[in-house]
XYZ file of C-alpha atoms in Angstrom:
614
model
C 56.076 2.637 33.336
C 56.161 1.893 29.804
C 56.330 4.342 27.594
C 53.180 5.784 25.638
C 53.098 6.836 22.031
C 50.120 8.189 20.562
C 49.725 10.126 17.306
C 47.162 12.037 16.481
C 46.127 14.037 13.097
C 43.657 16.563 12.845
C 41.546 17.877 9.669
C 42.572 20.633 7.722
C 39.021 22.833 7.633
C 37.859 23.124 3.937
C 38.059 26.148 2.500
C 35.304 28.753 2.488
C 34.477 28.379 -1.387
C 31.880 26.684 -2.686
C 31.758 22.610 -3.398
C 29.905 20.694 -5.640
C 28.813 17.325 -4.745
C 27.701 15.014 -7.452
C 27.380 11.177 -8.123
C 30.264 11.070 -10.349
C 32.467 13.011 -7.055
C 31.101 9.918 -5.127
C 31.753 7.473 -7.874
C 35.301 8.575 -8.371
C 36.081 8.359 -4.616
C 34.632 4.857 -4.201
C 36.485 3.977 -7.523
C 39.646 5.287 -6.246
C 39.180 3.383 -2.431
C 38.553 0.056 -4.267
C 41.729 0.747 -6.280
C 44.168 1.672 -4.142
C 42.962 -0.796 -1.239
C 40.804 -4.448 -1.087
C 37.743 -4.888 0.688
C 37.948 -7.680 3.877
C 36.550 -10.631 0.993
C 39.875 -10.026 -0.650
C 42.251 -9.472 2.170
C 43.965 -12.803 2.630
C 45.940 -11.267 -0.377
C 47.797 -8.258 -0.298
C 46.646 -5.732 -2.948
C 48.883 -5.489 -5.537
C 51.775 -2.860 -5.471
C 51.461 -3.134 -1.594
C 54.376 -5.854 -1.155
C 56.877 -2.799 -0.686
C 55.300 -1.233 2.305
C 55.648 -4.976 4.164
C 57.856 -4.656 7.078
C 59.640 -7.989 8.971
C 56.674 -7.147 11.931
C 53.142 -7.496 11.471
C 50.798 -5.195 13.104
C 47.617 -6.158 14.544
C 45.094 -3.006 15.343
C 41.514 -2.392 16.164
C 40.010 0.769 15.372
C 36.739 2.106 17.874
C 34.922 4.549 16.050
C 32.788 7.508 18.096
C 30.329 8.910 16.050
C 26.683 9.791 16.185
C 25.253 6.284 14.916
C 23.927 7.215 11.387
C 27.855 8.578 10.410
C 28.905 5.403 12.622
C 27.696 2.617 10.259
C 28.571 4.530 6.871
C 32.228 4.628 8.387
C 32.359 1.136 9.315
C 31.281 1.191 5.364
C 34.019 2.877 3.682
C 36.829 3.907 5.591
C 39.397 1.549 4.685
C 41.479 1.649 8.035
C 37.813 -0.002 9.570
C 37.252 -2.623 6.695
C 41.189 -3.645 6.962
C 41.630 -3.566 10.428
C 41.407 -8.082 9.989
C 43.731 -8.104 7.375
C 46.830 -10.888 8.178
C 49.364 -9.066 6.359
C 49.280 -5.199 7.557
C 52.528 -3.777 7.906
C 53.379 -0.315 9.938
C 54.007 1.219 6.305
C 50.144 0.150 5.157
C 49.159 1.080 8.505
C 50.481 4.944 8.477
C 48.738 5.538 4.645
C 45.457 3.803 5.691
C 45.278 6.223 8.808
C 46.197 8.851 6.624
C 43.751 8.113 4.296
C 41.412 7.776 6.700
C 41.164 11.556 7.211
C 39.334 12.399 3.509
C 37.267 9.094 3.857
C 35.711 10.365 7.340
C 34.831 13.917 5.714
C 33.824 12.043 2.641
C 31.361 9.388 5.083
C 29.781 12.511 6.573
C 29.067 14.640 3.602
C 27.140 12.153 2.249
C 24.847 12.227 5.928
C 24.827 16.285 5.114
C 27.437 17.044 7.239
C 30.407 18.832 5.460
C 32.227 20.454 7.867
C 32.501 17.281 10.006
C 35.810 17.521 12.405
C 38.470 14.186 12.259
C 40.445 12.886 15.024
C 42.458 9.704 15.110
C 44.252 8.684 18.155
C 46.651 5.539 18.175
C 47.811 3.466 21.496
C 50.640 1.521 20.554
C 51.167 0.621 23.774
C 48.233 -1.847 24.003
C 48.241 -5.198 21.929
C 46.549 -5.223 19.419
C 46.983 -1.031 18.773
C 44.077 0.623 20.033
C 42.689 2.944 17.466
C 40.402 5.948 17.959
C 38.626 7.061 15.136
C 36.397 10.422 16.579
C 34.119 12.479 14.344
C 32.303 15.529 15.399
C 29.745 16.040 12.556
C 28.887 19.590 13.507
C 25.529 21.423 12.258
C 24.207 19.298 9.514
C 23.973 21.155 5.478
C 20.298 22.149 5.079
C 18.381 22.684 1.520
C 17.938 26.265 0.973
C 16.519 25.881 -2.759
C 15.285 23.391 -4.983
C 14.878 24.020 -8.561
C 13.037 21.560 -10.965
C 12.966 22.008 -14.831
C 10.874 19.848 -17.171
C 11.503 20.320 -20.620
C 9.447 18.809 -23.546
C 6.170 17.966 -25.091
C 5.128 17.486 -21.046
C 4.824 21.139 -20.433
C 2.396 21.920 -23.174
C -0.615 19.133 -22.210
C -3.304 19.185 -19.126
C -1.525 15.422 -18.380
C 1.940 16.705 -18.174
C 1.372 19.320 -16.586
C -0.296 17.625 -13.980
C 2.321 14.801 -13.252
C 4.749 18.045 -13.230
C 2.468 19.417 -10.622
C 2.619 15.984 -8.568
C 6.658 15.366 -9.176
C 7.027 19.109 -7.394
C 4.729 18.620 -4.432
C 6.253 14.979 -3.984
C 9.635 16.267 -4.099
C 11.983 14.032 -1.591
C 14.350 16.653 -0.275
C 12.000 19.875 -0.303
C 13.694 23.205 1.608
C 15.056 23.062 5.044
C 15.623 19.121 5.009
C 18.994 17.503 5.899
C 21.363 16.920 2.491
C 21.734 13.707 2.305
C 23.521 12.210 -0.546
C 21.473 8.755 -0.395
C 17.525 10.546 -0.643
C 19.143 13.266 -2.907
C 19.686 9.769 -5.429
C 16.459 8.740 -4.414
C 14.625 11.910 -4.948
C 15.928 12.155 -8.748
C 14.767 8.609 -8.854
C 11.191 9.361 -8.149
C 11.031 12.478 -9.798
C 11.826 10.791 -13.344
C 9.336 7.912 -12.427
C 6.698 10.118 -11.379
C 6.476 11.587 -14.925
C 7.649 8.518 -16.671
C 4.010 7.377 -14.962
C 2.399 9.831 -17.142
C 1.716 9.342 -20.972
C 5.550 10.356 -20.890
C 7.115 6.685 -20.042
C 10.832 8.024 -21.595
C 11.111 10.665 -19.157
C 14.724 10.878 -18.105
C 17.118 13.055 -16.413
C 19.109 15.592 -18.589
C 21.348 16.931 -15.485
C 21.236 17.354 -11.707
C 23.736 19.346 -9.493
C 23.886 20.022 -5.716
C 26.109 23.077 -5.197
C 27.121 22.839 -1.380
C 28.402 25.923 0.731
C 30.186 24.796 3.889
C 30.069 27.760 5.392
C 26.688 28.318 5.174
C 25.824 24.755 5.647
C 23.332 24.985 2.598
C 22.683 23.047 -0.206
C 20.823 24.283 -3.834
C 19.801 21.691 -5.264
C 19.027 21.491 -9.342
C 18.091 19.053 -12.029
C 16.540 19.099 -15.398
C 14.426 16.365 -16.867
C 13.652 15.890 -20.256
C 9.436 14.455 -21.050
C 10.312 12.956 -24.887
C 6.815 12.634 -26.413
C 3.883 11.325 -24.854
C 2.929 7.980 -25.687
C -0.142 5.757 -26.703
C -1.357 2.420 -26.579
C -0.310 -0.086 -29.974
C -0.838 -3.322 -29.878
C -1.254 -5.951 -26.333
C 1.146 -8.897 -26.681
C 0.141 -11.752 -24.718
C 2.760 -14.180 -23.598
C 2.570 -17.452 -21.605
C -1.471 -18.248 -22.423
C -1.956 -22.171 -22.818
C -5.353 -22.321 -21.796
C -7.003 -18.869 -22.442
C -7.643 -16.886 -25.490
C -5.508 -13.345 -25.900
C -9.329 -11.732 -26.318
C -9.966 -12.890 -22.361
C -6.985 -11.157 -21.203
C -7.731 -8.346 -23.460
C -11.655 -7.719 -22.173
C -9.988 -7.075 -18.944
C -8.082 -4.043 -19.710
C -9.636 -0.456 -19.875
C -6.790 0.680 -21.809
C -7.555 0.593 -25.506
C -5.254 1.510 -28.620
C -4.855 5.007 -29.255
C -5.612 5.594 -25.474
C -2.677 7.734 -24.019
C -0.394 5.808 -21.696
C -0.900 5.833 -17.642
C 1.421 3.687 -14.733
C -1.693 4.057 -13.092
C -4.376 2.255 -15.175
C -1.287 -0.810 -16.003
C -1.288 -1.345 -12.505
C -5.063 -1.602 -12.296
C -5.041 -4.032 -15.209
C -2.216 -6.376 -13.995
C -3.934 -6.002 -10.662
C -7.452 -7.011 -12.108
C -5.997 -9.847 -14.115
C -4.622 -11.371 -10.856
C -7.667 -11.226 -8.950
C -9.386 -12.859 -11.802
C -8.382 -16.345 -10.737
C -7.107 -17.141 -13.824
C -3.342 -16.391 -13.106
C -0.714 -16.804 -10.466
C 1.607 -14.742 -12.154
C 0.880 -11.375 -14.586
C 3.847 -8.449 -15.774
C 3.527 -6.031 -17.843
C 5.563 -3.366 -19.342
C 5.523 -0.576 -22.318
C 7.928 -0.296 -25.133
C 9.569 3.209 -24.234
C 10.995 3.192 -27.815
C 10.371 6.949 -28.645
C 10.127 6.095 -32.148
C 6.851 4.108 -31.774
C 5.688 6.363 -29.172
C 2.731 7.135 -31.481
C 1.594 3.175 -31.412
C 3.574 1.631 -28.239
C 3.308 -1.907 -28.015
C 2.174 -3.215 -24.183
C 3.535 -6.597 -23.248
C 1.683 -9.064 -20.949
C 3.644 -12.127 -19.636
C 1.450 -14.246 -17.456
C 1.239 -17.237 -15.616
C -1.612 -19.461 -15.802
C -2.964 -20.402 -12.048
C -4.400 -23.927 -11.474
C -8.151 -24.539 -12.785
C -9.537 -26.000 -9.737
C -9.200 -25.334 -6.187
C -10.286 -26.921 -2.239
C -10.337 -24.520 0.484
C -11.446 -25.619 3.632
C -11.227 -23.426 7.121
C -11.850 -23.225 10.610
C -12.418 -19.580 12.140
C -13.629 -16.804 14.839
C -15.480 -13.610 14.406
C -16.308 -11.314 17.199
C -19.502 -10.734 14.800
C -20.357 -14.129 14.090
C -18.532 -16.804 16.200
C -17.028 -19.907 15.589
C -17.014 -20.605 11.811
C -16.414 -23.901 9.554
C -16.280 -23.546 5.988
C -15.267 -25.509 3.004
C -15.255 -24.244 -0.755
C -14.776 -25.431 -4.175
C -14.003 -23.551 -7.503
C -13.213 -24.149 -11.322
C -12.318 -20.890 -13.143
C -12.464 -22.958 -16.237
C -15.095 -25.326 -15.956
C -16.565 -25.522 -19.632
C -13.248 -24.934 -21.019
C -14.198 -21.644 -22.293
C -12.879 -19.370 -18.932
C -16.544 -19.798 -17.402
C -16.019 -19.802 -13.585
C -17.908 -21.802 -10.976
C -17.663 -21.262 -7.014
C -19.369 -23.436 -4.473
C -19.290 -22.595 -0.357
C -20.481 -23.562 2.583
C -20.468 -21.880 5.783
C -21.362 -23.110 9.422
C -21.328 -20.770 11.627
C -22.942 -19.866 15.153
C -24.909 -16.940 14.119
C -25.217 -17.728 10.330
C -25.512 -21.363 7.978
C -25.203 -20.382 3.843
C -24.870 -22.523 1.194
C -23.947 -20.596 -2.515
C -23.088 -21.926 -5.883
C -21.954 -18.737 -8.637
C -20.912 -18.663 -12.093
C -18.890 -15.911 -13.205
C -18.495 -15.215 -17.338
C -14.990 -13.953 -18.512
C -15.532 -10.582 -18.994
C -17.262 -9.068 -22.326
C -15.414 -6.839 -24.887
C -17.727 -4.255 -23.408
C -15.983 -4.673 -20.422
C -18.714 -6.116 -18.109
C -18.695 -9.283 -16.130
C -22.311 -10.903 -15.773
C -22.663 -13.354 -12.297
C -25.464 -15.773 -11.797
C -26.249 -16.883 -8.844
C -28.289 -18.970 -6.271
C -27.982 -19.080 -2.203
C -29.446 -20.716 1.100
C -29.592 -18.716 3.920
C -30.180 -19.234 7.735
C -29.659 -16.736 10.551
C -29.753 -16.725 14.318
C -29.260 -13.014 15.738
C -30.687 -11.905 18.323
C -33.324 -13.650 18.917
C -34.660 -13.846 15.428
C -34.267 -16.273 12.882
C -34.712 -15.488 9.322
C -34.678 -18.443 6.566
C -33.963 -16.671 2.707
C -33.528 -18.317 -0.626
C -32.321 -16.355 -3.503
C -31.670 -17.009 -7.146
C -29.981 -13.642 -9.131
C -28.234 -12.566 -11.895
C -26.458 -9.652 -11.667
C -23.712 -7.380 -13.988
C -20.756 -5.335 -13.368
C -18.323 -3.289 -15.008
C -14.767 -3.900 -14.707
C -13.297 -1.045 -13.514
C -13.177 -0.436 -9.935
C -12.581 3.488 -9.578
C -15.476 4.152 -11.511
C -18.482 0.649 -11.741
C -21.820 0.775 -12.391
C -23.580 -2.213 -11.274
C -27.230 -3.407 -11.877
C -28.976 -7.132 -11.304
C -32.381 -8.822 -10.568
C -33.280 -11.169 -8.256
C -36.094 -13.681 -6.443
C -36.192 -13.951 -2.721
C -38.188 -16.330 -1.087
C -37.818 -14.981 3.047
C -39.477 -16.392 6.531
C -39.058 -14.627 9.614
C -39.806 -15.842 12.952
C -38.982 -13.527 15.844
C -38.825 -15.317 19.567
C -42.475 -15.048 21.026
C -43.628 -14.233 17.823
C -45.622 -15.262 14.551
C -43.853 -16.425 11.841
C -43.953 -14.014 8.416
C -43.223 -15.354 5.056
C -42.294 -12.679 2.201
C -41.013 -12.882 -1.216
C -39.823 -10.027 -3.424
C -38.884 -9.863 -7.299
C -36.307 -7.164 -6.855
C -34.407 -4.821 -9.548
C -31.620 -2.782 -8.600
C -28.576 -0.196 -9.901
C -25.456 1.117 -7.976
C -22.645 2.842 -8.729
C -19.283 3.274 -6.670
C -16.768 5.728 -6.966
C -13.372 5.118 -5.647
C -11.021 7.919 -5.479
C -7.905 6.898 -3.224
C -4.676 6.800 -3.683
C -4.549 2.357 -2.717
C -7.605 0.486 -3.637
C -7.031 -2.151 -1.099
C -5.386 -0.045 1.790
C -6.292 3.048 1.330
C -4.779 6.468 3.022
C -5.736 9.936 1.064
C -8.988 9.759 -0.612
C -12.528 8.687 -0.796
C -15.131 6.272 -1.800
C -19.060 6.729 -1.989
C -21.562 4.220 -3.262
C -25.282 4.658 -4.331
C -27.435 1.772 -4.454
C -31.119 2.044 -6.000
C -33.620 -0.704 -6.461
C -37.759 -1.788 -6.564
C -39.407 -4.218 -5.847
C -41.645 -4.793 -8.700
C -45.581 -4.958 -8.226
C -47.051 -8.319 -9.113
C -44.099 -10.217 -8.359
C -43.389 -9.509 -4.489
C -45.660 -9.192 -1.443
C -45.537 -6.027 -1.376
C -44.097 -3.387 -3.635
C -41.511 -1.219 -1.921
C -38.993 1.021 -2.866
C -34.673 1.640 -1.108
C -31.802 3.475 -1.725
C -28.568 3.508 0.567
C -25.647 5.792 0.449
C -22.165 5.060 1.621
C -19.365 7.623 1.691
C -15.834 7.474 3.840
C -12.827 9.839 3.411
C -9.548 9.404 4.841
C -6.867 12.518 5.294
C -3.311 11.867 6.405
C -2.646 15.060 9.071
C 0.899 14.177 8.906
C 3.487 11.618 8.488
C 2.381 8.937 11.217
C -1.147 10.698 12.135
C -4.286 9.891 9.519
C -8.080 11.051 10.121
C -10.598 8.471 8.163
C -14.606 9.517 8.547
C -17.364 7.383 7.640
C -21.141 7.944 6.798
C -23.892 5.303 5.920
C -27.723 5.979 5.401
C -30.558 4.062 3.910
C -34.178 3.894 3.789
C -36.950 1.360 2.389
C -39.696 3.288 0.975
C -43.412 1.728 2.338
C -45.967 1.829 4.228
C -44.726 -0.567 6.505
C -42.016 -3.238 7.130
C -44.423 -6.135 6.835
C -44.237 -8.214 3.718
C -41.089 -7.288 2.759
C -38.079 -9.436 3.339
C -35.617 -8.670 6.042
C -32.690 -8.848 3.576
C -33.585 -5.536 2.598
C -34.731 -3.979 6.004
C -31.841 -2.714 7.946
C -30.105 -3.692 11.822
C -26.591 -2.380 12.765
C -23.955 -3.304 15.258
C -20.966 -5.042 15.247
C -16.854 -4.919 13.931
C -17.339 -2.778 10.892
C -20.166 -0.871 12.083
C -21.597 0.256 15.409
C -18.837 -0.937 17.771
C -19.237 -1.869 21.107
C -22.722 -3.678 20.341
C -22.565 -6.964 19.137
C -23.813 -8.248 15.435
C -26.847 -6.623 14.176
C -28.066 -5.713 17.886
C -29.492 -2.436 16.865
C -32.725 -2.582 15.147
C -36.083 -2.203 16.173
C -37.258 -3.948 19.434
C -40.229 -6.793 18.596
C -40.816 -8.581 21.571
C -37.778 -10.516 22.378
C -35.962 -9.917 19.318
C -34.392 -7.363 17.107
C -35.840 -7.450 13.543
C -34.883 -4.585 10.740
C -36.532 -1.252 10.298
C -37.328 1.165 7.453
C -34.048 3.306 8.285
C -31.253 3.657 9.238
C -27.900 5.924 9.777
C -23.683 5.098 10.636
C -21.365 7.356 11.441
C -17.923 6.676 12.526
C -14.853 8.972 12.861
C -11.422 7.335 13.631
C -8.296 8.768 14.129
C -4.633 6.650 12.975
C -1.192 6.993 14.785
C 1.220 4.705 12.887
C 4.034 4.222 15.051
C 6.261 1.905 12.383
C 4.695 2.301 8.587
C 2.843 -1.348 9.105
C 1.395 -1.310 12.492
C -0.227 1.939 14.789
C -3.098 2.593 17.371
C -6.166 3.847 16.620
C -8.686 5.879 18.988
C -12.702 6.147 17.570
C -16.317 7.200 18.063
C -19.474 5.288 16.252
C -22.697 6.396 16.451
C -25.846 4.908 14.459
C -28.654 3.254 15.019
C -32.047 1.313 12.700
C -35.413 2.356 13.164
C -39.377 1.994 11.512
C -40.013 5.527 12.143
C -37.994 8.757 11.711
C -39.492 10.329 14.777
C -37.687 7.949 17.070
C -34.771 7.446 15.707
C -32.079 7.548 18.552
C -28.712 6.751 17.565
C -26.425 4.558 19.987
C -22.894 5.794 20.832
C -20.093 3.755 21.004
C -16.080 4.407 21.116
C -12.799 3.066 22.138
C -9.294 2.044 20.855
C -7.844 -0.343 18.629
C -4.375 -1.508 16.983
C -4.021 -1.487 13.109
C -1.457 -3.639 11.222
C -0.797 -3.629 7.203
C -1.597 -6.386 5.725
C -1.527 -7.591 2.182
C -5.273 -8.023 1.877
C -5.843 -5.037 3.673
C -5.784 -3.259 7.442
C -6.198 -5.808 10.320
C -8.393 -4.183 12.817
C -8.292 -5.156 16.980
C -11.093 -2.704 18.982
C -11.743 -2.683 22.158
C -15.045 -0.594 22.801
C -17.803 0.532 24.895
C -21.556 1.213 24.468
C -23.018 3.950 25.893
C -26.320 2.661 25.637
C -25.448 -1.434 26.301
C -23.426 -0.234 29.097
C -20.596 -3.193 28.062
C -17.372 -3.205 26.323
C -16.865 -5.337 23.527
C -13.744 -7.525 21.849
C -13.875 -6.579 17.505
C -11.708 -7.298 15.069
C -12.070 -7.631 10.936
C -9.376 -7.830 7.986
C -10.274 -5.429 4.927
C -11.606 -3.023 3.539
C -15.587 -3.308 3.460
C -17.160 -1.227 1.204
């Protein structure tokens, strides 16, 4: 039997004193690896100063590594014995320091996972070709935070602003008490804390000093770090960079942030953000002098990308509201040279037929953007068929946490219910709203809420018949933990007359469908006229929804909808429906898949929508 020669060397436990960990421990060590030894890109060559330990015998090896599978891939990493193990030249000299070395490099690999009282084994099998190598770590009990101390220092701590970005850095903390140590989200967790007040009017926050003292007896970590504001700053000048087409005073009217305003991450974002929906650009950036010197007057820079003037969209489609859909558009965000906008669109679809033309002004310096507007309308839904023509003109305020809204506008409406008479309407009709969003994502949000109240007459004189309507909208979303979110929903309106005749169904209400009522198909619930369904005087949504995200871009979802339209209060009897549903992340907003049931149509129904509608 051939003979067997193993050798095996253990770890030396570290003693019971206190260690510090820091980035410049971790830099040294990784500074000292690449030194001494090559990584595989450079191991063709022998490292320099190595040519004494070559021996007239190569050795080949191959190292197996058992280890839980986080410590695993960080030693495959930076223990050099694994990253050498293909290396032509390795002699038994090389070999012996590289499984020396390999000892420290282990303990070193699972300190930075939080474990620093990890036990090293390495076996070696000469007697198999190549050498079989086992490298065994036992990570034992895993370092724990048992403090964390954050100090601010600066102008920060004396203003309502810092204070409050203080408050969030704190509560957002990335390794709060009784989480693993790890040396990767302790970086990260400095990282955010800086940025989280460098988001406030403070954008040259930095960090003064940081320190995690680690006991290894205790297997506890305290962790520390001090972070100086420097003065808060305030808007200078805009500086407008790549504009060939547009004026600096169009980019301008779309900010909210005005010189002498104090600095925010927050309301950048929503410029840059606002700017690229504008159709005007395909590529925007912006960024704030941090020059503490000029804090006082901070200049803003804007480099943008100017998008193409005209564009041809043409598409073929399915709604579970709607059905098959054909559509074909054409815009000019420039067409009189000046940054006036014009869209055209057509839509052909089972349920619904529109034709639209809008022009859209470049915003004012008051910050509002005016629309004008004129539309064809047909509609097929259960079993009524409404025909509306509309001309309007309608203004906005830029800002979309906080816009007011108010217009005027002509509708011309027929209505012809199956079995029924036909009724022709017309309205001159003047209207306000205002929406509040207060979420943490405009687009996808998850902590928050938005509400919406819309107001409008129409006017005596100028319609059939005078009438008054308001409609409120509210929906709140709460994350209940890390993968688990809770979003409610409430809608209510009501038109305000005698009676629903005269007035145009536009602004009566029906329910049903993907992003209302689900489990009832488009606009089913309404008031019964014969045949059809036709809009009532009132009506009421309410939907609650609970979230499980199994990865951080797709989840299930599990939901109840109730709501219902009516002419009368007295019989107003809202229709149940609930069910489950998948949820995806998508650029432009959730993707939504339901499956439901009606209680009261006694059928389950296919939805899905894209967005946020509100």
């Amino acid at each position: 039997m051939p003979a067997r020669l193993s050798a095996i060397i253990r770890t030396v436990p570290l003693p019971a004193s206190r260690t510090r960990v820091s980035r410049c421990w971790l830099l040294a060590l990784t500074l000292a690896s690449a030194v001494a030894f090559p990584t595989l890109a450079d191991a063709q060559t022998a490292p320099e100063g190595a040519a004494h330990l070559r021996a007239d015998a190569a050795i080949r090896y191959r190292v197996e590594i058992v280890a839980p599978d986080a410590i695993a891939a960080t030693l495959r990493a930076v223990v050099d014995l694994v990253r050498w193990q293909d290396f032509d030249e390795m002699t038994e000299d090389l070999f012996d320091r590289l499984a020396r070395d390999a000892v420290p490099q282990s303990r070193e690999a699972a300190a930075t996972q939080g474990f620093f009282s990890a036990g090293v084994d390495i076996t070696v099998d000469r007697s198999t070709q190549p050498v079989s190598v086992t490298l065994h770590v036992t990570p034992g009990l895993p370092t724990r935070i048992a403090g964390v101390a954050i100090d601010v220092t600066g102008p920060a701590t004396e203003t309502p602003e810092g204070n409050a970005a203080i408050a969030t850095l704190r509560d957002t903390w990335l390794l709060p008490k009784a989480d693993v140590f790890l040396q990767g989200r302790w970086t990260e967790a400095k990282t955010a804390a800086v940025a989280t007040l460098a988001a406030s009017p403070y954008a040259a926050a930095r960090l003064e000093a940081s320190e995690a003292r680690i006991d290894p007896e205790a297997r506890s970590a305290d962790l520390s770090l001090k972070i100086a504001s420097g003065p808060p700053f305030r808007i200078g000048t805009f500086e407008v960079r790549g504009l060939e087409r547009y004026t600096p005073k169009l980019v301008h009217n779309f900010a909210t942030l005005h010189e002498g305003d104090l600095y925010g991450a927050q309301p950048l974002d929503d410029y840059v953000r606002r700017l690229l929906a504008s159709g005007y650009f395909a590529s925007v950036q912006a960024s704030i002098d941090t020059d503490v010197a000029q804090a006082d007057h901070a200049t803003v820079t804007l480099s943008v990308i100017e998008a193409p003037t005209r564009h041809v969209e043409f598409g073929v489609g399915y709604s579970t509201d709607t059905e098959f859909k054909l559509s074909a558009a054409y815009s000019d965000v420039n067409v009189d040279g000046h940054g006036m906008q014009m869209y055209t669109n057509a839509r052909l679809e089972s349920k619904v037929q529109q034709a639209d033309i809008r022009f859209v002004r470049p915003p004012t310096s008051g910050g509002w953007i005016d629309t004008y507007a004129a539309t064809l309308q047909r509609t097929d839904i259960e079993n009524l068929v409404t025909r509306t023509a509309a001309v309007t003109v309608r203004r906005r305020a830029i800002e979309e946490r906080r816009t007011p809204a108010f217009g005027l506008g002509f509708y011309v409406n027929e209505e012809i219910p199956e079995g029924g008479s036909t009724d022709s309407s017309h309205a001159l009709y003047l209207d306000g709203e205002y929406t509040w969003r207060n979420v943490d994502d405009l687009l996808s949000p998850t902590r928050g809420w938005m509400a919406n109240v819309q107001t409008g007459v129409g006017l005596p004189g100028a319609s059939t018949e005078t009438f008054g309507r308001v409609v409120g909208r509210v929906v709140a979303w709460w994350p209940l933990s890390d993968s688990n979110a809770l979003t409610a929903r409430v809608d209510a309106g009501a038109v305000i007359a005698p009676s629903r005749i005269g007035i145009p169904s536009n602004f009566l209400f029906r329910t049903g469908g993907d992003t209302t009522v689900r489990g009832y198909a488009y606009e089913s619930l309404g008031v019964q006229q014969g045949a059809a369904v036709v809009g009532g005087r009132y009506y009421a949504v309410g939907s609650v929804e609970i979230e499980h995200w199994i990865t951080p871009s797709w989840g299930l979802a599990a939901f109840v909808d109730a709501g219902n339209a009516t002419d009368s209060l007295d019989g107003f009897d809202p229709a149940l429906g609930y069910g489950v549903g998948g949820r995806l992340r998508t650029p432009i907003g959730p993707f939504r898949l339901d499956v439901a049931y009606g209680q009261e149509s006694h059928s389950v129904r296919l939805h899905f929508s894209v967005g946020l509608s509100f």
